Short mmCIF file of C-alpha atoms in Angstrom, two decimals:
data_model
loop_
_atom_site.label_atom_id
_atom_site.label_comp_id
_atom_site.label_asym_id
_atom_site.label_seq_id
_atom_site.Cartn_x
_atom_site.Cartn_y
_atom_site.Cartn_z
CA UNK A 11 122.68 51.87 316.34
CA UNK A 12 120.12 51.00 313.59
CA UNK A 13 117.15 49.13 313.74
CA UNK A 14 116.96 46.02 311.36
CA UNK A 15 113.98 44.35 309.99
CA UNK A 16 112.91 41.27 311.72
CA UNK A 17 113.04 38.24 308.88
CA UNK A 18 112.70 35.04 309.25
CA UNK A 19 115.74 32.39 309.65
CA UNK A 20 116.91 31.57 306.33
CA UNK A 21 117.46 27.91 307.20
CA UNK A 22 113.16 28.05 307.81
CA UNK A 23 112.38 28.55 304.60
CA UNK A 24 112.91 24.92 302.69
CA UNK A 25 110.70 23.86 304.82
CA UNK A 26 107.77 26.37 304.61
CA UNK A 27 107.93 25.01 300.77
CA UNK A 28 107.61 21.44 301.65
CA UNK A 29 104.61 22.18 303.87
CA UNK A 30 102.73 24.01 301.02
CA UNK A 31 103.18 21.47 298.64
CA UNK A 32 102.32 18.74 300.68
CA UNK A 33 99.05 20.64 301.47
CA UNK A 34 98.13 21.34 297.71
CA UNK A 35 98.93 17.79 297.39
CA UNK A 36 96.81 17.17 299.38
CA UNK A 37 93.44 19.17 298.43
CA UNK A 38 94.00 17.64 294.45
CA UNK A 39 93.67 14.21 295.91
CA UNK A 40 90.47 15.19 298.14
CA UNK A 41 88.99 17.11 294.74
CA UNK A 42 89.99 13.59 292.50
CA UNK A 43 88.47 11.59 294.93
CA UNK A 44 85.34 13.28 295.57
CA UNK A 45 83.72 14.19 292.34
CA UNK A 46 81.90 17.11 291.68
CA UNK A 47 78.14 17.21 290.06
CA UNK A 48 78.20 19.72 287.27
CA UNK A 49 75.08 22.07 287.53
CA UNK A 50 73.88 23.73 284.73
CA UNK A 51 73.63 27.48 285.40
CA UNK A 52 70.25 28.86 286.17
CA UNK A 53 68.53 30.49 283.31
CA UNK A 54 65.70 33.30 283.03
CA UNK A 55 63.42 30.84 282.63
CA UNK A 56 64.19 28.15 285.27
CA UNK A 57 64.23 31.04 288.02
CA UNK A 58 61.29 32.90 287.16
CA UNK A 59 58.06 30.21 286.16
CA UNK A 60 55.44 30.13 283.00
CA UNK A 61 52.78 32.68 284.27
CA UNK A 62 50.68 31.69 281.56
CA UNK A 63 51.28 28.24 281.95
CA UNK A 64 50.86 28.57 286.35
CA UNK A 65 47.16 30.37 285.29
CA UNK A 66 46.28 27.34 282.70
CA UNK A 67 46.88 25.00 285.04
CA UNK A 68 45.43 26.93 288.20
CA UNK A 69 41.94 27.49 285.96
CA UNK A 70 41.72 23.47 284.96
CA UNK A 71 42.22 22.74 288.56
CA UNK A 72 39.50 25.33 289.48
CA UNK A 73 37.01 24.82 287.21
CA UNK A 74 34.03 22.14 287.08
CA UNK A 75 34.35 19.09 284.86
CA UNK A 76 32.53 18.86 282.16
CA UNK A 77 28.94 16.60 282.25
CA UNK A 78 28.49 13.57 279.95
CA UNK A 79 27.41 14.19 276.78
CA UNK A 80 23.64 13.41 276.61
CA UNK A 81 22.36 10.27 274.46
CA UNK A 82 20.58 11.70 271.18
CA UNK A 83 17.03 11.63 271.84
CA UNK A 84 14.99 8.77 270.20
CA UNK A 85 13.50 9.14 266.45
CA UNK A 86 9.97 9.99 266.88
CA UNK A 87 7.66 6.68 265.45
CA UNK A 88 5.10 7.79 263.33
CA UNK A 89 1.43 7.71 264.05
CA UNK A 90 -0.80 8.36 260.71
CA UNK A 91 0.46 7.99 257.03
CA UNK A 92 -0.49 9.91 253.93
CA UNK A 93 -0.54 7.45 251.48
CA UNK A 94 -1.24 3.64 251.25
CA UNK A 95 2.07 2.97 250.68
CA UNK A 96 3.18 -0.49 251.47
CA UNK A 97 6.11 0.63 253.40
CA UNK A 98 4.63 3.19 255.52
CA UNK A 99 2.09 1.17 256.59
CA UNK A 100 4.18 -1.30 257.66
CA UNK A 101 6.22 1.59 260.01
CA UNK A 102 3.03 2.18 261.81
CA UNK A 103 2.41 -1.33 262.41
CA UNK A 104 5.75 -2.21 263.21
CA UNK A 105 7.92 1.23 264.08
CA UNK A 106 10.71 -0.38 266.30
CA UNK A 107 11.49 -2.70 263.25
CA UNK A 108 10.03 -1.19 260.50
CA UNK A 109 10.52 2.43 261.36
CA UNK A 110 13.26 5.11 260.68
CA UNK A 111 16.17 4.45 262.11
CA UNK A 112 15.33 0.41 262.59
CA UNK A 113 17.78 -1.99 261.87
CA UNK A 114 17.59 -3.77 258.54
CA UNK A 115 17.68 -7.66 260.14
CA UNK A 116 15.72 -6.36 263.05
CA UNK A 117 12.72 -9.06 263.30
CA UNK A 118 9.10 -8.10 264.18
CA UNK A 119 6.86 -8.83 267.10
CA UNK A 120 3.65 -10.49 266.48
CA UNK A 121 1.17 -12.16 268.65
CA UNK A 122 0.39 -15.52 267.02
CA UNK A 123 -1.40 -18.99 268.45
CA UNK A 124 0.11 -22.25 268.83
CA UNK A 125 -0.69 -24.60 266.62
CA UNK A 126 -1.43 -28.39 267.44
CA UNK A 127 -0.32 -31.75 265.05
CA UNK A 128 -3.36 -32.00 263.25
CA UNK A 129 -2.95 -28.19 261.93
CA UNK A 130 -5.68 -26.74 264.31
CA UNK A 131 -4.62 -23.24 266.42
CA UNK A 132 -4.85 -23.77 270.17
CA UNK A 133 -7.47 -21.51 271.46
CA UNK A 134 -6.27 -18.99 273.94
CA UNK A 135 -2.46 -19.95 273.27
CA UNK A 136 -1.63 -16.27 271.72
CA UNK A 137 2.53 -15.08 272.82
CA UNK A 138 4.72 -12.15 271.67
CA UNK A 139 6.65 -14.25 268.87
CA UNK A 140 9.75 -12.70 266.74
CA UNK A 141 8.82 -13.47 262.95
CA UNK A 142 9.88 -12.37 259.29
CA UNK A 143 6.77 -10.32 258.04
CA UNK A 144 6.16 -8.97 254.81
CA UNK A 145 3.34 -6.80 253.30
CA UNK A 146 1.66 -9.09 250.09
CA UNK A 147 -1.69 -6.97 249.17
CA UNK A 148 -3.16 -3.74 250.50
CA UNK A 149 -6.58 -2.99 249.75
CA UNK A 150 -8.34 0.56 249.97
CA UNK A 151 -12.20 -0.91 250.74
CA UNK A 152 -14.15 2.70 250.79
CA UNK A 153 -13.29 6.47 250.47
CA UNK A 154 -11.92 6.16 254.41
CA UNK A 155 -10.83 2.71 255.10
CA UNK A 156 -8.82 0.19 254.18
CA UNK A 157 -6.51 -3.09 255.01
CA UNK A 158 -2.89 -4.22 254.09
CA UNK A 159 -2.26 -8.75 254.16
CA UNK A 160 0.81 -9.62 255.08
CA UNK A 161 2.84 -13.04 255.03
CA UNK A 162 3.99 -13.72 258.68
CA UNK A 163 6.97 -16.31 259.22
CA UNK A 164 7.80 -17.24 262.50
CA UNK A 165 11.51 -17.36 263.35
CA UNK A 166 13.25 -19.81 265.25
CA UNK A 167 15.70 -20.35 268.04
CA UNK A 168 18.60 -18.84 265.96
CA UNK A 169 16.38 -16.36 264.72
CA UNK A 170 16.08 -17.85 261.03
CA UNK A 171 12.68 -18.40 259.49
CA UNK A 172 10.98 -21.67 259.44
CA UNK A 173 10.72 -22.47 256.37
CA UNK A 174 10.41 -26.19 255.87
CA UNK A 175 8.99 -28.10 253.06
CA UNK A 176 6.03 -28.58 255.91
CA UNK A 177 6.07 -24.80 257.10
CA UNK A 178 3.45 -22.65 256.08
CA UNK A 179 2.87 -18.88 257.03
CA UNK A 180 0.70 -16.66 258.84
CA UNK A 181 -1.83 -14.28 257.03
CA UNK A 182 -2.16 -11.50 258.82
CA UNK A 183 -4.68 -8.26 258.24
CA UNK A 184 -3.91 -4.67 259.26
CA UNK A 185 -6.59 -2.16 259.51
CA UNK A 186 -6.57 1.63 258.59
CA UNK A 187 -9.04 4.28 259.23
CA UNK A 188 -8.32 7.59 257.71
CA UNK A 189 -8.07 10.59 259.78
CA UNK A 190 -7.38 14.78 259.82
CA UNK A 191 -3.96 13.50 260.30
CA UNK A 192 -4.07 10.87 257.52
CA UNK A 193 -4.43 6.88 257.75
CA UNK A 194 -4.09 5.46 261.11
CA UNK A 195 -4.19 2.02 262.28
CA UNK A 196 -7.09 1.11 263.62
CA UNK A 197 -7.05 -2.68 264.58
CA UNK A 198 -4.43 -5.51 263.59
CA UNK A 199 -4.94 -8.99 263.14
CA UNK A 200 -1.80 -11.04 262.93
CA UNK A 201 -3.12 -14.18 262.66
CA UNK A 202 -6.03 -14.89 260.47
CA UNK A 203 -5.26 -18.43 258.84
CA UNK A 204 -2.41 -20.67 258.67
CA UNK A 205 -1.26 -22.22 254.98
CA UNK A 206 1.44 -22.81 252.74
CA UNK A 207 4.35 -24.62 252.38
CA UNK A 208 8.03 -23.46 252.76
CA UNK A 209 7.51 -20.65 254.80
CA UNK A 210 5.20 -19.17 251.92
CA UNK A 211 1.67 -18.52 251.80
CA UNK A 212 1.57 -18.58 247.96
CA UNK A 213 -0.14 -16.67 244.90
CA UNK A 214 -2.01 -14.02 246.14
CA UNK A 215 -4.54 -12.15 244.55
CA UNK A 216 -7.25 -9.16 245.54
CA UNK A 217 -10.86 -9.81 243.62
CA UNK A 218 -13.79 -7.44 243.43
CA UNK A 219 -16.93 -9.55 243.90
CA UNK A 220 -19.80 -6.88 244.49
CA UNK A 221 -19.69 -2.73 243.90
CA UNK A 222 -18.14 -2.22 247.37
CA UNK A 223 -16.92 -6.30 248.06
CA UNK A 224 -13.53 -7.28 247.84
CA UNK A 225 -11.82 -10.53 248.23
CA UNK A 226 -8.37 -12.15 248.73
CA UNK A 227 -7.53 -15.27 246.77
CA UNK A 228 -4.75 -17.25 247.54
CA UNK A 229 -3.34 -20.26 245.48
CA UNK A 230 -0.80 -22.37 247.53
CA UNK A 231 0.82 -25.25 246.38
CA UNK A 232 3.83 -27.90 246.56
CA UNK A 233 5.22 -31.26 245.30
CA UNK A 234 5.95 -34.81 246.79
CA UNK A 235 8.03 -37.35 245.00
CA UNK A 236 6.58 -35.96 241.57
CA UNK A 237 3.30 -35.52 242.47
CA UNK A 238 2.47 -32.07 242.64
CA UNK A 239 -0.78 -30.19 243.87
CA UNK A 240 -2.29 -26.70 244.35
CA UNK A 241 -5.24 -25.26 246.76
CA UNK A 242 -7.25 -22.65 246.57
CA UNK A 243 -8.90 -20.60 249.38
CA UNK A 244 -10.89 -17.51 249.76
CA UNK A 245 -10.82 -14.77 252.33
CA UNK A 246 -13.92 -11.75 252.36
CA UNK A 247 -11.97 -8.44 252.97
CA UNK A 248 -14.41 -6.19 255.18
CA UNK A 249 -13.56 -2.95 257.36
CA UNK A 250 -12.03 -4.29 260.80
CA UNK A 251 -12.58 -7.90 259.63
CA UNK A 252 -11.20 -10.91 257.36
CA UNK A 253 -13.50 -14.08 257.32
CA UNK A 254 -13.24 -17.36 254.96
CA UNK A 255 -15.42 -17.23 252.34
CA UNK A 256 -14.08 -21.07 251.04
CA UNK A 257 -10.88 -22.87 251.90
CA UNK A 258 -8.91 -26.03 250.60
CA UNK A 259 -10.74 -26.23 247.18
CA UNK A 260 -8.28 -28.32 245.21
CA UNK A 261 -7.19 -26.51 242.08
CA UNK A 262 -4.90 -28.87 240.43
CA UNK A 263 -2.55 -31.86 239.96
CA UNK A 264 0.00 -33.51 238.23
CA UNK A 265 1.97 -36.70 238.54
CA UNK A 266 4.07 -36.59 235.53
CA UNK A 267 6.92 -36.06 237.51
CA UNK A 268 6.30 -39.40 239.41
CA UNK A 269 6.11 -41.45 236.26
CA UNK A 270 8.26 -41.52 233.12
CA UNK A 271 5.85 -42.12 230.98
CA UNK A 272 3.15 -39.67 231.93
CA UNK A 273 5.68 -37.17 230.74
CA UNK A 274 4.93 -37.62 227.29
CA UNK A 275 1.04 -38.36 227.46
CA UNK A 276 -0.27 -38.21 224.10
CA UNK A 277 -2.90 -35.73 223.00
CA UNK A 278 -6.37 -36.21 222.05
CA UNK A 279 -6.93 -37.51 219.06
CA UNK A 280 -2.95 -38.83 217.95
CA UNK A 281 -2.31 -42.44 217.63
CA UNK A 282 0.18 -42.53 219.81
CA UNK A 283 0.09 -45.05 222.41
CA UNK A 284 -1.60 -44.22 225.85
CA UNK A 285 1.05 -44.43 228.97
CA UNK A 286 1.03 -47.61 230.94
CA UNK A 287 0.12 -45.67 233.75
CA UNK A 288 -2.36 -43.26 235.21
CA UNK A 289 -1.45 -40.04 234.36
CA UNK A 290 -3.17 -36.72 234.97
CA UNK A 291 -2.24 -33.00 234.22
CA UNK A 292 -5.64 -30.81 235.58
CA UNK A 293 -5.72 -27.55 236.40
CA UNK A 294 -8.14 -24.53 237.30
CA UNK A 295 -8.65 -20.86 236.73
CA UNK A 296 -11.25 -18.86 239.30
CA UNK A 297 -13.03 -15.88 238.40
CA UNK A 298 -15.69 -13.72 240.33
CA UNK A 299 -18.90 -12.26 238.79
CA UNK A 300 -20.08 -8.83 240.23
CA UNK A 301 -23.67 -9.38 242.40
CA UNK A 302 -25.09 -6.78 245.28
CA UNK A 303 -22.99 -5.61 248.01
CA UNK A 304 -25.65 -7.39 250.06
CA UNK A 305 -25.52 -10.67 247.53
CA UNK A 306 -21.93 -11.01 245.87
CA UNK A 307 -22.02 -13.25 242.51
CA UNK A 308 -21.04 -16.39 241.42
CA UNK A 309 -17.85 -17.77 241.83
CA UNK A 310 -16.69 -20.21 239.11
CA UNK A 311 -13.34 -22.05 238.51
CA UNK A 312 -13.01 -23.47 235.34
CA UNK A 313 -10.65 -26.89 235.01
CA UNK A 314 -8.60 -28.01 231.76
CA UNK A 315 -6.34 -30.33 231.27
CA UNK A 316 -6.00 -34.69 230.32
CA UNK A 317 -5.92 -37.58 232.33
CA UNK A 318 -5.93 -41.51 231.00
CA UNK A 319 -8.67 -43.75 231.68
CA UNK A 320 -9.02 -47.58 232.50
CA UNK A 321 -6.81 -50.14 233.91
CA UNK A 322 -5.82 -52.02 230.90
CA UNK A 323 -6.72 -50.28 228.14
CA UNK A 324 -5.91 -47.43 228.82
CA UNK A 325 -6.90 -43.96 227.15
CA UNK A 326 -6.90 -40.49 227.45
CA UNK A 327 -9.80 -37.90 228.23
CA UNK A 328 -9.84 -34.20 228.09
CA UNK A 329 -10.86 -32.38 230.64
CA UNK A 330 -12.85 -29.34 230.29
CA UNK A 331 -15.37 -28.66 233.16
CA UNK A 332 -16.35 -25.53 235.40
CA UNK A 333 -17.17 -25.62 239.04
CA UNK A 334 -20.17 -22.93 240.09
CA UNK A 335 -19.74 -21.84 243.99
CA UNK A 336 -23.25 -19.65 244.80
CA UNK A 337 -23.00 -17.17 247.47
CA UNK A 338 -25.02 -18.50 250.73
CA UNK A 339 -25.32 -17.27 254.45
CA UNK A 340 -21.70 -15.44 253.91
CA UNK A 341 -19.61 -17.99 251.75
CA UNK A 342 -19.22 -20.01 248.85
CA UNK A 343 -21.22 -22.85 248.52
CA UNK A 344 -20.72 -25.77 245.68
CA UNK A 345 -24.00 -25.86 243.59
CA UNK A 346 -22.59 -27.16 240.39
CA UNK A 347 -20.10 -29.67 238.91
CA UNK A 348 -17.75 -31.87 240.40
CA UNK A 349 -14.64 -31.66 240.87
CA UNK A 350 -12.13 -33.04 238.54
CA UNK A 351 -8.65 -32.42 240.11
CA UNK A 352 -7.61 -36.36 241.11
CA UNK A 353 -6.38 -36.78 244.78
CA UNK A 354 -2.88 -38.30 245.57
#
């Protein structure tokens, strides 16, 4: 009798179907549900790292960091100067302000006295003070010294110079000895006198008054209300040392801005009519003659100019006088002439 096959019932088999479907059915709703995150595939790069990049970034983590960078190291002031040069003198006197590399608003620091209502310096009331200075004359006295003036003007609280109609300045002396190295400052003197008006010390002017004499003359002036006036004072220039050889000698005055009709003040000798009031124009000119270095010579100012005369009738006289200042115990003295410059 042959053997048969075994196989399964042939009624089993609809059913085997409806179980597979219902589990693919199945699995597509579990995939739908349950998204999938789509990963890139993995490329050279991603699975083996930089090695350049990993030894970069291992040597910065290694190494030291770098120091700060150092400041640049200050600008050497100067200490002697080989000519008499107005502006490097003033670097050796001043070489924070003055110097190379200073700031051009930076103010200077001078040492000056205070000074009380009546004009007078307070003795022993010298400070540190910021000021505005500026070099006016400089002066070479022998083969190895010399000195430079300067106009000092304080500053004030905002740091502006004062420099009010009733503000003078400072004159200040700097002295210079020369040297191997070349002129070096030898002793400073920032404040010698006090005068001027609107922060300005006036007309300056060097003199020779012997063979090895110098002086400074200085003219200073202002107006009030039309009345205008001008001093004149004089300083001996010596090595280490500025003294007053004469100070406040009035050199001239006008009023013809105070009266209309001193402005057309007739001339000597016209028929015009004299003004109705009194009117004077006067004015002076200095000059030096040459004496010893042990006896300097005369100075003389010589005045010109008009003024009227008399209360009611008036007239109009010329002026044309000289003043003779001798030389005694280290000044000027008055020994001739009066003179004719009117007050106001």
């Amino acid at each position: 009798m042959p053997i048969l096959n075994p196989t399964r019932p042939a009624h089993s088999r609809p059913l085997q179907r409806s179980i597979a479907a219902a589990i693919a059915t199945a699995s597509l709703v579990m995939l739908g549900g349950c998204p999938q995150k789509e990963e890139a595939p993995a490329t050279t790069a991603d699975a083996q790292p930089d090695k350049a990049a990993v030894a970069v970034a291992t040597a910065e983590a290694v190494a030291p960091a770098a120091p700060p960078a150092s400041p640049a190291p200050p600008v050497p002031h100067p200490t002697a100067s080989a000519t008499l040069k107005r502006a490097e003198l003033m670097a050796l006197v001043f070489p924070d302000s003055q110097g190379p590399g200073a700031s051009p608003r930076q103010p200077d620091t001078v040492s000056l006295p205070e000074r009380a209502n009546e004009g007078k310096t307070v003795p022993g009331s010298e400070a540190d003070q910021q000021a505005q200075v500026s070099p006016r004359e400089v002066v070479r006295l022998d083969d190895t010294h010399a000195v430079m003036l300067t106009e000092t003007v304080p500053l004030d609280d905002r740091g502006e110079p004062m420099n009010g109609h009733v503000n003078g300045a400072w004159l200040g002396a700097y002295f210079f000895e020369q040297s191997a190295e070349g002129w070096k400052l030898a002793s400073r003197s920032d404040a010698v006198d006090y005068l001027g008006f609107m922060g300005n010390l006036g007309t300056t002017k060097v003199e020779r008054i012997a063979p090895q004499r110098f002086a400074l003359t200085i003219a200073h002036g202002s107006c009030w209300q039309g009345y205008c006036g001008q001093w004149l004072s004089v300083y001996g220039l010596e090595a280490g040392k500025v003294r007053v050889l004469a100070r406040g000698i009035a050199l001239s005055a006008t009023n013809e801005g105070a009266d209309e009709s001193c402005e057309k003040a007739p001339r000597p000798g016209k028929s015009e009519e004299p003004p109705r009031g009194a009117c004077f124009d006067v004015s002076g000119t200095p000059s030096f003659t040459l004496g010893t270095d042990e006896a300097p010579g005369e100075m003389r100012i010589a005045f010109k100019g008009e003024r009227t005369s008399g209360t009611k009738n008036r007239r109009v006289l010329t002026i044309d006088s000289t003043l003779v200042y001798a030389w005694r115990n280290g000044a000027y003295v008055l020994t001739e002439g009066r003179n004719p410059v009117p007050s106001f």
